[in-house]
Amino acid sequence: MINLTIDNQKVAVEAGTTILEAARKVGVKIPTLCYLKDLNVIGACRICMVEVQGARTFIPSCVAPVAEGMVVRTNTPAVIAARKLVLELILSDHPMECLTCLRNQNCELQDLAKEFGITEVRFDGAKTEYPIDDSSPSIIRDPRKCVLCRRCMSVCTNVQTVQALCAENRGFDTLIAPAFNEKLANMECVNCGQCSLVCPTGAIVERDDTAKVWAALADPKKHVVVQTAPATRVQLGEAVGAEPGSIFTGQMVAGLRRLGFDKVFDTDFTADLTILEEGNELLQRVTTGGTLPMITSCSPGWIKFCEHFYPDLLAHLSTCKSPQQMFGALAKTYYAKKAGIDPADIYCVSIMPCTAKKYECRRPEMNSSGYQDVDVVLTSRELGRMFIQAGLDTTNLPEEEYDEPLGISTGAGEIFGASGGVMEAALRTVYEVVTGQTLENIDFEVCRGLTGVKEATVQVGDLSVKVAITNGLGNARKVLDKIRAGEADYHFIEVMCCPGGCIGGGGSPIPTNTEIRLKRIDATYTEDERMVLRKSHENPAVTALYEEFLEKPLGHKSHELLHTHYTPRGVNK
Amino acid sequence: MVACNCGCDDELTKQLDKIIDPYRGNPGGLIQVLTKAQNLVGYLPKWVQIQIAEGLGVSLQEVFGVITFYAFFSLIPRGRHKISVCAGTACYVKGTKMVLKTLRELLDIKPGQTTPDSRFTLEQVRCIGACGLAPAMIIDGKDVHGRLEPEIIPGVLEQYA
């Protein structure tokens, strides 16, 4: 252990600990901007400078390891003056557009300016001028607001291994962008939005589509239906100011009704449906010698990643559409017919924890109802803003239930939001369908948690089903490379694009970090336990859907409406 | 080989592959490959960068970031002669701005640009160690021209065809 003092407090920490982390251990708060624990530790912004006795200059505490006998002062007048200077220099090249910025009141730079009482910027130098890249259906990049912290690059390169961004040029001329300043829509960006989650300012944000939804709600000719993704109910609370881990299902449903949606349905319903289609597809592949391992296809960031970087493995993807797109296709066919509404008048909105879903709904394949199946996707952040704009005190609204029939769901559908959830839901159903026996313990703990690659072997009748579960695309890459090398003997793999699964998706409330992800995961499984039905094949509305409309899993109608195909894209094209 | 429209040259492509070969799949060879590739092609256009990225197994973003970080690498074709104007402290005080302004008037290019006739490429560099001759510039990496004044610069340029 290394002994040092920080602001006159004695601290003992392991060798290799940074001054910043040591200070946090004893409750000393050192401000940071570029720093992101475990993810971006580069000492770029210099906000975290501290005074170390005997050192010639101030030391950036986020990158400086502790040393025996070190005497650190974090808040001397000189240190504070230096931090203010750094802040003013950053602000001198920042467009002061806070009032019209999507990240107003949720911005780390703004917070720092407030904490340090910055009331004027003494420097009036050059300002960088770059065009906004609004080419992507998911993410808007405004480099003028960039503070060059490189968090987005780090998450895109090291966590997602997409590496869509680089630092072009150096010094004042540095620009964080794709090579040759290519537009995000024209390259390998998978639209996952993890960059928008970690951006401390408004330099990378989700495309705000709330205006389209307000317009649809105001149009008396439109029958506006909404679906809510599994993860949204453990996120929306945060989006309107509640504690992380709050379960907000009933309040969210009530809020959506108050906004004027004609029907409030649930993506959990089509998550259950996905299990029946995908489970049967797996069984068919196993029994007929189809391509194995089969890989889940719910996560549109993952799909685009596979199309770009592993086009040779596309045959491994389940042909099932994602639950969002299954919902859209059914809303404008099955539901339209059942409710006696012309599908042309149905406007289908999704609430998703995801920016890639905005891209997915615009894919040319996604119009099997004869219309664009899902008209618009809002992230959890956007719906939070709509609630606030509408003046709704959603936290205190009496809880309400989803509408029938597309709002009926099970716990299995609910856990789709967390890494391992799709696998667990599939196992619950496949076991019972194959063996005809009731599963005693339906909690597959081995599937749960934040571990990057989880593996398990589950006995289903005569068959030992070998499965793998990955979250974060860098972890998916590890398993895909094994498949390429012929070293993977899995039957079924679940891939979720974002760390932790959809509960940590790129459209989640900000901040989203490991601690908050864990709280949302806990809430997800709590919600699962509260459900009366916890297995997808027991969902009565799904059974009715097959009886009244689809006939059987993998049947003709299913193929038409619920399955899709993929496009090899490659890189640097 | 399939003809492509990206501006690459089949013969150059083959030679570039030979440069890449010892480093294939090895991202650590990026700087060496870029240096040799620039010597081969004269600069580093997009098709060269893509070939290198795919050869070494790195993303185009990685390649582009490195190229734009180092002043040594160029994204644009280089002229026959490289004018490096010193912007070190002594030269700066004695008139780097005057030198650049004069060159701009004569050649109509800014640092980082090449004349349309490919005769000169202009760049600005840090101290070249000729402070006694400030303001100074180096042409083609070897000829030092010092104590520059607006009147003598045209005569200096005339020495380079």
JSON list of C-alpha atoms in Angstrom, two decimals, chain A residues 162-170 177-182 187-188 571-573, chain B residues 44-46 49-50 53-54 58-62 64-66 68-71 75:
[
{"chain": "A", "resi": 162, "resn": "VAL", "atom": "CA", "xyz": [-15.94, 0.39, -34.72]},
{"chain": "A", "resi": 163, "resn": "GLN", "atom": "CA", "xyz": [-13.46, 3.27, -34.76]},
{"chain": "A", "resi": 164, "resn": "ALA", "atom": "CA", "xyz": [-15.60, 5.59, -36.77]},
{"chain": "A", "resi": 165, "resn": "LEU", "atom": "CA", "xyz": [-13.85, 8.67, -35.38]},
{"chain": "A", "resi": 166, "resn": "CYS", "atom": "CA", "xyz": [-10.30, 9.95, -35.30]},
{"chain": "A", "resi": 167, "resn": "ALA", "atom": "CA", "xyz": [-8.51, 13.10, -34.22]},
{"chain": "A", "resi": 168, "resn": "GLU", "atom": "CA", "xyz": [-7.64, 14.92, -37.41]},
{"chain": "A", "resi": 169, "resn": "ASN", "atom": "CA", "xyz": [-4.79, 17.46, -37.31]},
{"chain": "A", "resi": 170, "resn": "ARG", "atom": "CA", "xyz": [-3.42, 18.74, -34.02]},
{"chain": "A", "resi": 177, "resn": "ALA", "atom": "CA", "xyz": [-14.49, 13.21, -37.06]},
{"chain": "A", "resi": 178, "resn": "PRO", "atom": "CA", "xyz": [-14.38, 10.30, -39.47]},
{"chain": "A", "resi": 179, "resn": "ALA", "atom": "CA", "xyz": [-11.37, 10.21, -41.83]},
{"chain": "A", "resi": 180, "resn": "PHE", "atom": "CA", "xyz": [-11.60, 12.79, -44.63]},
{"chain": "A", "resi": 181, "resn": "ASN", "atom": "CA", "xyz": [-14.42, 14.32, -42.61]},
{"chain": "A", "resi": 182, "resn": "GLU", "atom": "CA", "xyz": [-16.73, 11.71, -44.13]},
{"chain": "A", "resi": 187, "resn": "MET", "atom": "CA", "xyz": [-19.39, 4.99, -43.39]},
{"chain": "A", "resi": 188, "resn": "GLU", "atom": "CA", "xyz": [-19.05, 2.25, -40.80]},
{"chain": "A", "resi": 571, "resn": "VAL", "atom": "CA", "xyz": [-15.59, -1.18, -44.83]},
{"chain": "A", "resi": 572, "resn": "ASN", "atom": "CA", "xyz": [-13.95, 1.79, -46.58]},
{"chain": "A", "resi": 573, "resn": "LYS", "atom": "CA", "xyz": [-16.49, 1.57, -49.40]},
{"chain": "B", "resi": 44, "resn": "LEU", "atom": "CA", "xyz": [-0.78, 9.89, -49.35]},
{"chain": "B", "resi": 45, "resn": "PRO", "atom": "CA", "xyz": [-4.08, 9.97, -51.25]},
{"chain": "B", "resi": 46, "resn": "LYS", "atom": "CA", "xyz": [-7.16, 8.17, -49.99]},
{"chain": "B", "resi": 49, "resn": "GLN", "atom": "CA", "xyz": [-4.55, 5.06, -47.08]},
{"chain": "B", "resi": 50, "resn": "ILE", "atom": "CA", "xyz": [-7.27, 2.48, -47.64]},
{"chain": "B", "resi": 53, "resn": "ALA", "atom": "CA", "xyz": [-5.43, 0.32, -43.55]},
{"chain": "B", "resi": 54, "resn": "GLU", "atom": "CA", "xyz": [-6.65, -2.96, -44.98]},
{"chain": "B", "resi": 58, "resn": "VAL", "atom": "CA", "xyz": [-6.33, -0.99, -38.87]},
{"chain": "B", "resi": 59, "resn": "SER", "atom": "CA", "xyz": [-9.20, 1.37, -39.55]},
{"chain": "B", "resi": 60, "resn": "LEU", "atom": "CA", "xyz": [-8.96, 4.19, -42.06]},
{"chain": "B", "resi": 61, "resn": "GLN", "atom": "CA", "xyz": [-9.57, 6.53, -39.13]},
{"chain": "B", "resi": 62, "resn": "GLU", "atom": "CA", "xyz": [-6.37, 5.32, -37.47]},
{"chain": "B", "resi": 64, "resn": "PHE", "atom": "CA", "xyz": [-5.84, 9.32, -41.32]},
{"chain": "B", "resi": 65, "resn": "GLY", "atom": "CA", "xyz": [-5.35, 10.43, -37.71]},
{"chain": "B", "resi": 66, "resn": "VAL", "atom": "CA", "xyz": [-1.65, 9.57, -37.83]},
{"chain": "B", "resi": 68, "resn": "THR", "atom": "CA", "xyz": [-2.75, 14.48, -40.18]},
{"chain": "B", "resi": 69, "resn": "PHE", "atom": "CA", "xyz": [-0.92, 14.50, -36.85]},
{"chain": "B", "resi": 70, "resn": "TYR", "atom": "CA", "xyz": [2.55, 14.51, -38.36]},
{"chain": "B", "resi": 71, "resn": "ALA", "atom": "CA", "xyz": [3.54, 17.48, -40.55]},
{"chain": "B", "resi": 75, "resn": "LEU", "atom": "CA", "xyz": [-2.44, 14.50, -48.17]}
]
